Structures are given as structure tokens and as C-alpha cells.
Coordinates of N, CA and C in Angstrom, one line a residue:
Chain K
G256 N -117.9 -185.7 165.6 CA -117.5 -185.9 164.8 C -116.0 -186.1 164.7
A257 N -115.1 -186.3 163.5 CA -113.9 -186.8 163.8 C -113.0 -185.4 164.2
G258 N -112.1 -185.9 164.8 CA -111.2 -184.8 165.5 C -109.9 -184.8 164.7
V259 N -108.9 -184.4 165.2 CA -107.5 -184.4 164.7 C -106.8 -186.1 164.9
S260 N -106.4 -186.4 163.6 CA -105.8 -187.8 164.0 C -104.3 -187.9 163.5
Q261 N -103.7 -188.6 164.2 CA -102.1 -188.6 163.8 C -101.7 -190.0 163.8
S262 N -100.7 -190.2 162.9 CA -100.2 -191.5 162.5 C -98.8 -191.4 162.4
P263 N -98.1 -192.6 162.8 CA -98.5 -193.6 163.9 C -98.7 -192.9 165.1
R264 N -99.3 -193.7 165.9 CA -99.3 -193.4 167.4 C -98.1 -193.6 168.2
Y265 N -97.2 -194.7 167.6 CA -96.0 -195.2 168.3 C -95.2 -195.2 167.1
K266 N -93.8 -194.8 167.2 CA -92.7 -195.1 166.3 C -91.5 -195.1 167.1
V267 N -91.0 -196.3 166.8 CA -89.7 -196.8 167.3 C -88.8 -196.9 165.9
T268 N -87.5 -196.0 166.1 CA -86.8 -196.3 165.5 C -85.2 -196.2 165.8
K269 N -84.3 -196.6 164.7 CA -82.9 -196.6 165.2 C -82.3 -195.0 165.0
R270 N -81.2 -194.7 165.6 CA -80.5 -193.7 165.3 C -80.1 -193.5 163.9
G271 N -80.3 -192.6 163.0 CA -79.8 -192.4 161.9 C -81.0 -192.4 160.7
Q272 N -81.9 -193.1 161.2 CA -83.0 -193.2 160.2 C -83.9 -192.2 159.9
D273 N -84.7 -192.0 159.1 CA -85.5 -191.0 158.7 C -87.1 -191.0 159.2
V274 N -87.8 -190.2 159.6 CA -89.2 -190.8 160.0 C -89.8 -189.5 159.5
A275 N -91.3 -190.1 159.1 CA -92.3 -189.1 158.9 C -93.6 -189.4 159.6
L276 N -94.0 -188.3 160.2 CA -95.3 -188.3 161.2 C -96.3 -187.5 160.4
R277 N -97.3 -188.0 160.5 CA -98.6 -187.5 159.5 C -99.6 -187.1 160.7
C278 N -100.3 -185.9 159.9 CA -101.5 -185.5 160.9 C -102.5 -185.1 159.9
D279 N -103.8 -185.2 160.2 CA -105.0 -185.3 159.2 C -105.7 -184.2 160.3
P280 N -105.8 -183.0 160.0 CA -106.6 -182.1 161.0 C -108.1 -182.3 160.7
I281 N -108.8 -181.5 161.4 CA -110.5 -181.6 161.4 C -110.9 -180.9 159.8
S282 N -111.6 -181.6 159.5 CA -111.9 -181.2 158.1 C -112.6 -179.7 158.1
G283 N -112.0 -178.9 157.0 CA -112.1 -177.6 157.1 C -111.5 -176.8 157.7
H284 N -110.5 -177.1 158.6 CA -109.5 -176.3 159.5 C -108.5 -175.6 158.7
V285 N -108.2 -174.4 158.7 CA -107.4 -173.7 158.0 C -106.0 -173.7 158.6
S286 N -106.1 -173.9 159.6 CA -104.6 -173.6 160.4 C -104.1 -174.8 161.1
L287 N -102.8 -175.2 160.9 CA -102.3 -176.5 161.5 C -101.3 -176.2 162.2
Y288 N -100.9 -176.6 163.5 CA -99.6 -176.4 164.1 C -98.9 -178.0 164.6
W289 N -97.8 -177.9 164.8 CA -97.0 -178.9 165.1 C -96.4 -178.5 166.5
Y290 N -96.2 -179.3 167.3 CA -95.7 -179.2 168.8 C -95.0 -180.1 169.2
R291 N -93.8 -180.1 170.1 CA -93.2 -181.3 170.5 C -93.2 -181.1 171.8
Q292 N -93.4 -182.3 172.7 CA -93.5 -182.5 174.1 C -92.8 -183.7 174.8
A293 N -91.4 -183.1 175.4 CA -90.7 -184.0 176.1 C -91.4 -184.4 177.0
L294 N -90.9 -185.6 178.1 CA -91.6 -186.2 178.9 C -91.2 -185.1 180.2
G295 N -92.3 -185.1 180.8 CA -92.4 -183.9 182.1 C -92.5 -182.6 181.8
Q296 N -92.6 -182.2 180.3 CA -92.9 -180.8 180.0 C -93.8 -180.7 179.2
G297 N -94.1 -179.3 179.2 CA -95.3 -178.9 178.1 C -94.8 -178.7 176.8
P298 N -95.9 -178.9 176.0 CA -95.7 -178.8 174.4 C -94.9 -177.5 174.0
E299 N -94.0 -177.6 173.1 CA -93.2 -176.9 172.6 C -93.3 -176.5 171.1
F300 N -93.7 -175.3 170.8 CA -94.2 -174.9 169.2 C -93.0 -175.1 168.6
L301 N -93.4 -175.9 167.4 CA -92.5 -176.2 166.2 C -92.8 -175.2 165.0
T302 N -94.0 -175.5 164.1 CA -94.3 -174.9 163.0 C -95.7 -174.8 163.1
Y303 N -96.1 -173.8 162.1 CA -97.6 -173.4 161.7 C -97.8 -173.2 160.4
F304 N -98.8 -173.7 160.0 CA -99.5 -173.5 158.4 C -100.7 -172.8 158.7
N305 N -100.8 -172.0 157.4 CA -102.2 -171.2 157.2 C -102.3 -171.9 155.5
Y306 N -103.5 -172.8 155.5 CA -103.7 -173.5 154.3 C -102.3 -174.1 154.0
E307 N -101.9 -174.3 153.0 CA -100.6 -174.7 152.5 C -99.4 -174.1 152.9
A308 N -99.5 -172.7 153.1 CA -98.5 -171.9 153.2 C -97.8 -172.1 154.7
Q309 N -96.7 -172.4 154.9 CA -95.9 -172.3 156.2 C -95.6 -171.1 156.6
Q310 N -96.2 -170.5 157.6 CA -96.0 -169.3 158.0 C -95.1 -168.9 159.2
D311 N -95.0 -170.0 159.8 CA -94.0 -169.8 161.1 C -93.1 -171.2 161.1
K312 N -91.9 -171.0 161.0 CA -91.1 -172.3 161.3 C -90.0 -172.2 162.4
S313 N -90.3 -171.1 163.3 CA -89.3 -170.7 164.1 C -88.8 -171.6 165.1
G314 N -89.7 -172.7 165.5 CA -89.5 -173.6 166.4 C -88.8 -174.9 166.1
L315 N -88.7 -175.1 164.9 CA -88.0 -176.4 164.3 C -86.6 -176.4 164.7
P316 N -86.0 -177.3 165.3 CA -84.8 -177.1 166.2 C -83.7 -177.0 165.4
N317 N -83.5 -177.8 164.2 CA -82.5 -177.8 163.4 C -82.9 -178.2 161.8
D318 N -82.0 -178.4 161.0 CA -82.4 -178.6 159.6 C -82.9 -180.0 159.2
R319 N -82.5 -180.8 160.3 CA -83.1 -182.1 160.0 C -84.7 -182.2 160.2
F320 N -85.2 -181.3 160.7 CA -86.8 -181.2 160.8 C -87.3 -180.4 159.6
S321 N -88.4 -180.9 159.0 CA -89.0 -180.1 157.8 C -90.7 -180.7 158.1
A322 N -91.2 -179.9 157.6 CA -92.8 -180.3 157.6 C -93.2 -179.6 156.4
E323 N -94.6 -180.1 155.9 CA -95.2 -179.7 154.7 C -96.6 -180.2 154.9
R324 N -97.2 -179.2 154.2 CA -98.8 -179.3 154.0 C -99.1 -178.9 152.5
P325 N -98.9 -179.8 151.6 CA -99.2 -179.3 150.2 C -100.5 -179.1 149.8
E326 N -101.6 -179.6 150.2 CA -102.9 -179.5 149.6 C -103.8 -178.8 150.8
G327 N -103.1 -178.3 151.7 CA -103.6 -177.3 152.7 C -104.6 -178.1 153.8
S328 N -104.2 -179.6 153.6 CA -105.0 -180.5 154.6 C -104.0 -181.2 155.5
I329 N -103.8 -182.4 154.9 CA -102.8 -183.4 155.6 C -101.5 -182.4 155.8
S330 N -100.8 -182.8 157.0 CA -99.2 -182.3 157.0 C -98.7 -183.6 157.4
T331 N -97.3 -183.4 156.9 CA -96.0 -184.3 157.1 C -95.2 -183.6 157.9
L332 N -94.4 -184.3 159.2 CA -93.3 -183.6 159.6 C -92.5 -184.5 159.6
T333 N -91.4 -184.3 159.1 CA -90.2 -185.4 158.8 C -89.1 -184.9 159.5
I334 N -88.5 -186.1 160.1 CA -87.3 -185.9 160.6 C -86.1 -186.7 160.4
Q335 N -85.1 -186.1 159.6 CA -84.2 -186.9 158.8 C -83.0 -187.0 159.7
R336 N -82.3 -188.3 160.0 CA -81.2 -188.9 160.6 C -81.3 -188.6 162.1
T337 N -82.3 -189.5 162.3 CA -82.9 -189.3 163.8 C -81.8 -189.5 164.7
E338 N -81.9 -188.6 165.8 CA -81.1 -188.7 167.2 C -81.7 -189.0 168.2
Q339 N -80.9 -189.6 169.2 CA -81.8 -189.9 170.6 C -82.6 -188.8 171.1
R340 N -81.9 -187.6 171.0 CA -82.6 -186.3 171.5 C -84.0 -186.2 171.1
D341 N -84.1 -186.5 169.7 CA -85.4 -186.4 169.2 C -86.7 -187.1 169.7
S342 N -86.4 -188.0 170.7 CA -87.4 -188.8 171.2 C -88.5 -188.1 172.0
A343 N -89.6 -188.1 171.9 CA -90.6 -187.1 172.4 C -91.9 -187.8 172.1
M344 N -92.9 -186.8 172.1 CA -94.3 -186.8 172.1 C -94.7 -185.6 170.8
Y345 N -95.0 -186.0 169.4 CA -95.3 -185.1 168.6 C -96.7 -184.8 168.5
R346 N -97.1 -183.7 168.6 CA -98.4 -183.3 168.6 C -99.0 -182.3 167.4
C347 N -99.8 -182.6 166.8 CA -100.6 -181.9 165.9 C -101.8 -180.9 166.4
A348 N -102.1 -180.0 166.0 CA -103.2 -179.3 166.5 C -103.6 -178.6 165.2
S349 N -105.1 -178.3 165.4 CA -105.6 -177.5 164.1 C -106.7 -176.5 164.5
S350 N -107.0 -175.5 164.0 CA -107.8 -174.6 164.4 C -108.6 -174.1 163.2
P351 N -109.7 -173.5 163.2 CA -110.7 -173.2 162.1 C -110.1 -172.1 161.4
S352 N -109.2 -171.2 162.0 CA -108.5 -170.1 161.4 C -107.4 -169.8 162.3
G353 N -106.4 -169.0 161.8 CA -105.3 -168.4 162.6 C -105.4 -167.3 163.4
H354 N -106.5 -167.1 164.1 CA -106.8 -166.2 165.1 C -106.8 -166.6 166.6
S355 N -106.4 -165.6 167.5 CA -106.3 -166.3 168.7 C -107.6 -166.8 169.3
Y356 N -109.0 -166.1 168.7 CA -110.0 -166.6 169.3 C -110.5 -167.8 169.2
N357 N -109.9 -168.7 168.3 CA -110.1 -170.0 167.9 C -109.1 -171.0 168.8
E358 N -110.0 -171.9 169.5 CA -109.1 -172.8 170.0 C -108.3 -173.6 169.1
Q359 N -107.2 -174.2 169.8 CA -106.6 -175.2 169.0 C -107.0 -176.6 169.5
F360 N -107.3 -177.5 168.6 CA -107.9 -178.9 169.0 C -106.5 -179.8 168.7
F361 N -106.2 -180.4 169.6 CA -104.7 -181.4 169.6 C -105.4 -182.7 169.1
G362 N -104.4 -183.4 168.3 CA -104.5 -184.9 168.1 C -103.9 -185.6 169.2
P363 N -104.0 -186.8 169.2 CA -103.7 -187.9 170.2 C -101.9 -187.9 170.3
G364 N -101.3 -187.5 169.3 CA -99.8 -187.2 169.3 C -99.2 -188.8 168.7
T365 N -97.9 -188.5 168.4 CA -97.1 -189.6 168.0 C -95.9 -189.8 169.0
R366 N -96.0 -190.7 169.6 CA -94.8 -191.1 170.4 C -93.6 -191.6 169.8
L367 N -92.6 -191.0 169.5 CA -91.5 -191.2 169.1 C -90.2 -191.7 169.8
T368 N -89.8 -192.9 169.7 CA -88.5 -193.2 170.5 C -87.5 -193.7 169.4
V369 N -86.4 -193.0 169.7 CA -85.0 -193.2 169.0 C -84.0 -194.1 169.6
L370 N -83.7 -195.4 169.1 CA -82.9 -196.0 169.8 C -81.4 -195.8 169.3
Chain E
A48 N -90.4 -162.1 174.8 CA -90.8 -163.3 174.7 C -91.8 -163.9 175.8
Q49 N -92.8 -164.8 175.5 CA -93.7 -165.1 176.2 C -93.1 -166.1 177.3
K50 N -93.4 -166.0 178.5 CA -93.0 -167.1 179.5 C -94.4 -167.8 180.2
V51 N -94.5 -168.8 180.7 CA -95.5 -169.4 181.3 C -95.0 -170.2 182.7
T52 N -95.0 -170.0 183.7 CA -94.6 -170.6 185.0 C -95.6 -171.2 185.8
Q53 N -95.4 -172.6 185.9 CA -96.4 -173.2 186.8 C -95.7 -173.9 188.1
A54 N -95.5 -172.8 189.2 CA -94.4 -173.3 190.0 C -95.0 -174.8 190.9
Q55 N -96.1 -175.2 190.9 CA -96.4 -176.5 191.4 C -96.0 -177.6 190.6
T56 N -95.0 -178.3 190.7 CA -95.0 -179.6 189.9 C -95.8 -180.5 190.1
E57 N -96.1 -180.7 191.3 CA -97.2 -182.0 191.9 C -97.8 -181.5 192.8
I58 N -99.2 -182.0 192.8 CA -100.1 -181.8 194.0 C -100.8 -183.3 194.3
S59 N -101.1 -183.2 195.5 CA -102.0 -184.4 195.8 C -102.6 -184.1 196.8
V60 N -104.2 -184.3 196.6 CA -105.2 -183.9 197.3 C -106.2 -185.2 197.6
V61 N -107.1 -185.4 198.6 CA -108.0 -186.4 198.8 C -109.6 -185.9 198.3
E62 N -110.1 -186.8 197.6 CA -111.4 -186.6 196.9 C -112.2 -185.6 198.1
K63 N -112.6 -184.6 197.3 CA -113.5 -183.7 197.8 C -113.0 -182.4 198.5
E64 N -111.6 -182.4 198.5 CA -110.9 -181.3 198.7 C -111.2 -180.1 197.4
D65 N -110.9 -178.9 197.8 CA -110.6 -178.0 196.7 C -109.1 -178.0 196.4
V66 N -109.0 -177.4 195.3 CA -107.4 -177.3 195.1 C -107.1 -176.3 194.0
T67 N -106.4 -175.2 194.3 CA -105.9 -174.4 193.2 C -104.8 -174.5 192.5
L68 N -104.7 -174.5 191.3 CA -103.5 -174.5 190.4 C -103.0 -173.4 189.9
D69 N -101.8 -172.9 190.2 CA -101.1 -171.7 190.0 C -100.4 -171.7 188.6
C70 N -100.9 -170.4 187.8 CA -100.1 -169.8 186.7 C -99.6 -168.4 186.8
V71 N -98.5 -168.1 186.5 CA -98.1 -167.1 186.2 C -97.3 -166.7 184.8
Y72 N -97.7 -165.9 184.0 CA -97.2 -165.6 182.6 C -96.4 -164.2 182.6
E73 N -95.5 -164.3 181.5 CA -94.9 -162.8 181.4 C -95.3 -162.7 179.8
T74 N -95.5 -161.5 179.5 CA -95.7 -161.3 178.0 C -95.5 -159.8 177.8
R75 N -95.0 -159.2 176.7 CA -95.0 -157.8 176.2 C -96.2 -157.5 175.3
D76 N -96.7 -158.5 175.1 CA -98.0 -158.4 174.2 C -99.0 -157.4 175.0
T77 N -99.7 -156.4 174.4 CA -100.9 -155.7 175.2 C -102.3 -156.4 174.8
T78 N -102.3 -157.5 173.9 CA -103.4 -158.1 173.6 C -102.7 -159.6 173.6
Y79 N -103.4 -160.4 174.4 CA -103.0 -162.0 174.6 C -104.1 -163.0 175.0
Y80 N -103.7 -164.1 174.9 CA -105.0 -165.1 175.6 C -104.3 -166.2 176.2
L81 N -105.0 -166.6 177.3 CA -104.6 -167.5 178.2 C -105.7 -168.7 178.2
F82 N -105.0 -169.7 178.3 CA -105.6 -171.0 178.1 C -105.0 -171.9 179.4
W83 N -106.1 -172.7 179.8 CA -105.5 -174.0 180.5 C -106.2 -175.2 179.4
Y84 N -105.3 -176.3 179.5 CA -105.7 -177.7 179.0 C -105.2 -178.7 180.1
K85 N -106.2 -179.7 179.9 CA -105.9 -180.9 180.6 C -105.3 -182.1 179.9
Q86 N -104.5 -182.8 180.6 CA -103.9 -184.2 179.9 C -103.8 -185.0 180.7
P87 N -105.1 -186.1 180.8 CA -105.3 -187.1 181.4 C -104.4 -188.1 181.4
P88 N -104.3 -189.4 182.0 CA -103.4 -190.3 181.8 C -103.4 -191.1 180.5
S89 N -104.4 -190.9 179.8 CA -104.6 -191.3 178.5 C -103.8 -190.6 177.5
G90 N -103.5 -189.1 177.7 CA -102.5 -188.7 177.2 C -102.8 -187.5 176.2
E91 N -104.2 -187.4 175.9 CA -104.7 -186.4 174.9 C -104.7 -185.2 175.4
L92 N -104.8 -184.0 175.0 CA -104.8 -182.7 175.4 C -106.3 -182.0 175.2
V93 N -106.8 -181.9 176.1 CA -108.1 -181.3 176.2 C -108.2 -179.8 176.6
F94 N -108.7 -179.1 175.6 CA -109.3 -177.7 176.2 C -109.9 -177.7 177.2
L95 N -109.8 -176.7 178.2 CA -110.7 -176.2 179.0 C -111.1 -174.8 179.2
I96 N -110.3 -173.8 179.0 CA -110.7 -172.7 178.8 C -109.9 -171.6 177.8
R97 N -110.6 -170.7 177.5 CA -109.4 -169.4 176.9 C -110.2 -168.3 177.4
R98 N -109.2 -167.3 177.8 CA -109.4 -166.2 178.5 C -108.6 -165.0 177.7
N99 N -109.5 -163.7 177.3 CA -108.6 -163.0 176.5 C -108.0 -161.6 177.5
S100 N -106.9 -161.2 177.2 CA -106.5 -160.2 178.0 C -107.3 -158.8 178.5
F101 N -108.3 -158.6 177.9 CA -109.4 -157.3 178.3 C -110.4 -158.1 179.0
D102 N -110.7 -159.3 179.1 CA -111.6 -159.6 180.0 C -111.0 -160.3 181.5
E103 N -111.1 -159.7 182.5 CA -110.7 -160.2 184.0 C -111.8 -160.6 184.5
Q104 N -113.0 -160.7 184.1 CA -114.1 -161.3 184.9 C -113.8 -163.1 185.2
N105 N -113.8 -163.1 186.3 CA -113.8 -164.8 187.0 C -114.9 -165.4 186.1
E106 N -114.3 -166.8 185.8 CA -115.6 -167.7 185.2 C -115.5 -168.7 186.0
I107 N -116.8 -169.2 186.1 CA -117.3 -170.8 186.7 C -117.8 -171.4 185.5
S108 N -117.3 -172.9 185.8 CA -118.1 -173.8 184.8 C -118.0 -174.9 185.7
G109 N -119.3 -175.3 186.3 CA -119.3 -176.4 187.1 C -118.4 -176.3 188.5
R110 N -117.6 -177.2 188.5 CA -116.7 -177.5 189.6 C -115.5 -176.5 189.5
Y111 N -115.3 -176.2 188.0 CA -114.1 -175.4 187.7 C -114.4 -173.9 187.9
S112 N -113.2 -173.2 188.4 CA -113.0 -171.8 188.3 C -111.8 -171.2 188.2
W113 N -111.8 -170.1 187.4 CA -110.4 -169.4 187.0 C -110.5 -168.1 187.5
N114 N -109.5 -167.6 188.0 CA -109.4 -166.4 188.4 C -108.2 -165.6 187.7
F115 N -108.4 -164.7 186.7 CA -107.5 -164.0 186.1 C -107.2 -162.7 186.7
Q116 N -105.8 -162.2 187.5 CA -105.7 -160.9 187.7 C -104.2 -160.6 187.0
K117 N -104.7 -159.4 186.2 CA -103.6 -158.6 185.3 C -102.4 -158.0 186.3
S118 N -102.7 -157.6 187.3 CA -102.1 -156.9 188.3 C -100.8 -157.8 188.5
T119 N -101.4 -159.1 188.6 CA -100.1 -160.0 189.2 C -99.9 -161.0 188.2
S120 N -100.3 -160.8 186.9 CA -99.9 -161.3 185.9 C -100.2 -163.1 186.3
S121 N -101.3 -163.3 186.9 CA -101.6 -164.6 187.2 C -103.4 -165.2 186.5
F122 N -103.3 -166.4 186.3 CA -104.6 -167.0 185.8 C -104.7 -168.2 186.3
N123 N -104.9 -168.2 187.5 CA -105.2 -169.7 188.5 C -106.2 -170.3 188.3
F124 N -106.5 -171.6 188.6 CA -107.6 -172.5 188.2 C -107.8 -173.1 189.5
T125 N -109.0 -173.2 189.8 CA -109.5 -174.1 190.8 C -110.6 -175.2 190.9
I126 N -110.4 -176.1 191.3 CA -111.3 -177.3 191.4 C -111.9 -177.4 192.5
T127 N -113.1 -177.4 192.9 CA -114.1 -177.7 193.8 C -114.4 -179.0 193.9
A128 N -114.4 -179.5 195.3 CA -114.9 -180.8 195.4 C -114.5 -181.6 194.5
S129 N -113.0 -181.9 194.6 CA -112.1 -182.7 193.6 C -112.7 -184.0 193.7
Q130 N -112.6 -184.8 192.2 CA -112.9 -186.0 192.1 C -111.9 -186.6 191.4
V131 N -111.8 -188.3 191.6 CA -110.6 -189.1 191.2 C -110.5 -188.8 189.8
V132 N -111.4 -188.7 189.0 CA -111.6 -188.2 187.4 C -110.5 -187.0 187.2
D133 N -110.3 -186.1 188.2 CA -109.7 -184.9 188.0 C -108.1 -185.0 187.8
S134 N -107.7 -186.4 188.0 CA -106.5 -186.8 188.1 C -105.8 -186.6 187.0
A135 N -104.9 -185.7 186.7 CA -104.2 -185.4 185.4 C -103.0 -184.2 185.0
V136 N -102.6 -184.1 184.2 CA -101.5 -183.2 184.2 C -102.3 -181.9 183.5
Y137 N -102.2 -180.8 184.2 CA -102.9 -179.6 183.7 C -101.7 -178.8 183.4
F138 N -102.2 -177.9 182.2 CA -100.9 -177.1 181.5 C -101.7 -175.8 181.5
C139 N -101.3 -174.5 181.7 CA -101.5 -173.2 181.6 C -100.7 -172.6 180.2
A140 N -101.4 -172.2 179.5 CA -100.6 -171.7 178.1 C -101.0 -170.2 178.0
E141 N -100.3 -169.6 177.2 CA -100.4 -168.1 176.7 C -100.1 -168.3 175.0
E142 N -101.0 -167.3 174.4 CA -101.0 -167.0 173.0 C -100.8 -165.4 172.9
G143 N -99.6 -165.1 172.3 CA -99.4 -163.4 171.9 C -100.5 -163.0 170.9
G144 N -100.9 -161.8 170.8 CA -101.7 -161.6 169.9 C -101.2 -161.1 168.4
G145 N -99.8 -161.5 168.4 CA -99.4 -161.3 167.1 C -99.7 -162.1 165.9
S146 N -98.6 -162.2 165.2 CA -99.3 -163.0 163.7 C -98.8 -164.6 163.8
N147 N -98.4 -165.0 164.9 CA -98.0 -166.5 164.6 C -98.8 -167.5 165.4
Y148 N -99.6 -166.7 166.4 CA -100.6 -167.3 167.2 C -100.1 -168.9 168.0
K149 N -98.9 -168.8 167.9 CA -98.3 -170.1 168.8 C -98.5 -170.0 170.2
L150 N -99.0 -171.2 170.8 CA -99.3 -171.3 172.3 C -97.8 -171.6 173.0
T151 N -97.5 -171.0 173.9 CA -96.5 -171.1 175.0 C -97.0 -171.7 176.2
F152 N -96.7 -173.0 176.4 CA -97.2 -174.0 177.7 C -96.5 -173.8 178.9
G153 N -96.7 -173.6 180.1 CA -96.0 -174.1 181.2 C -95.5 -175.8 181.4
K154 N -94.9 -175.7 182.4 CA -94.3 -177.1 182.3 C -95.5 -178.3 182.9
G155 N -96.6 -177.6 183.3 CA -97.8 -178.5 183.8 C -97.5 -178.9 185.6
T156 N -98.8 -178.9 185.8 CA -99.0 -179.7 187.4 C -99.7 -180.8 187.2
L157 N -98.9 -181.9 187.8 CA -99.5 -183.2 187.9 C -100.3 -183.1 189.3
L158 N -101.8 -183.3 189.0 CA -102.9 -183.3 190.2 C -103.1 -184.7 190.1
T159 N -103.1 -185.5 191.6 CA -103.6 -186.7 191.9 C -104.7 -186.5 192.9
V160 N -105.7 -186.8 192.5 CA -106.9 -187.0 193.6 C -106.9 -188.3 193.9
N161 N -107.0 -188.4 195.5 CA -107.0 -190.0 196.1 C -108.2 -190.1 196.6
P162 N -108.9 -191.3 196.5 CA -110.1 -191.7 197.0 C -110.0 -191.6 198.5

């Protein structure tokens, strides 16, 4: 079956530009998570949705970062006025529900490079 | 706050050797979950195991085994008779039993299995 998909897989942008990263979760999965993974580090939590509701955005680094999931399925992570320090792998995950006994299935990630 | 420490940054072994990857966690939660994920060179994150804090039984799956010891806050992962295909970065992660279900990852251990 289809897993979590993310697009684009690679994004190169210039400093100051806005970028939008897309996540398409596994069909029927209620919960969706965004993580950011710097080179040589583990993924770090950014934000979490249950259906269309953003339940936790405590990991978003600043107000240039925002995320939405308007219909409870596809989600978009937007970074405005990108900076070089935003360069990282952005990973999306989904789970059947927001309970700890459900594993999170990760997508392939979007590698963002800000020049 | 949760913290996961993987003290081994890199490990190199020769094929067929056994290898143990260490993971130490910190949490104030009484209920929590521990995970191991594999990140092969292709970059995806592959779920390996989930263990809840009430179940201290060790688990074996083929060549993989996990040793959970609450007394030392450790959740170590052993690969028996390692193979070249085991070469990857391995991440340990913890999820608190609270309402946000976010994973806190360690920095990962790069395992290289040489033929």
C-alpha cells in the first residue's frame, strides 16, 4: 500500500524566499507530525495535527514557520523568508491516531537547501 | 523534559560480529514508550520496535534483540551476526504518555558493517 509521501524531495532556494513543503499521509491516518532533522542529528519535533486541528506547535522555531492541514489529510509546512539555518531534512509522519501505541510512519523527507 | 542519549556516535564492525547500540533516556513520565528506528543510506526512517514502560521483557526478532532496563533507564539494541545490510544510522526515541505524543530522538549511532 501507499506510504507517506512528501514533495518535493529536494528543494534549493535562495535566502529570503518562501517555501512550501507538502505531506500526503497514509489514507485514513488521523494524526500527522512534522519533524526537522539537521545533518548528523536526530529528528526534532515541529508540530502535530489531529484531523485538521493543530494540537501542538511548540517545536516550530519562530513565526516564520507555519503549518496547516485544512481538510484533515494533506498538510503543508511553510517557511517564510528562508534563512541558511533553515537548511535541513524536513520529515512528515502519520499514525492511525494520536495514541502512543500507534507507531509513526515516516515519509522520505524533503531536503531543503537555502543558499 | 525528555532526553535520549546515544553515547556511541559511530561503530564499525566486521560482518558476523555481534554489536550492541546503547540508549539511555530521561523522563518524568510514569508511562512512556521507547522506540528504535533505522535510517539506511537511502535516507528513509524505518520503524524497528516500540516498547512501553510497563513491559520490561526483553524482545528478540530474528537477529535483533532489545534489552529494556528501567533501573538504569536504558533500552539497548543488539544485532547478532551482523551483515553489511545492517549498515545504517540507528535512532533511539522516547515518547511521553502525555497528550502530544511527540517523539524525542537521540542523535543516532552510525553503524558500519564491513565485509
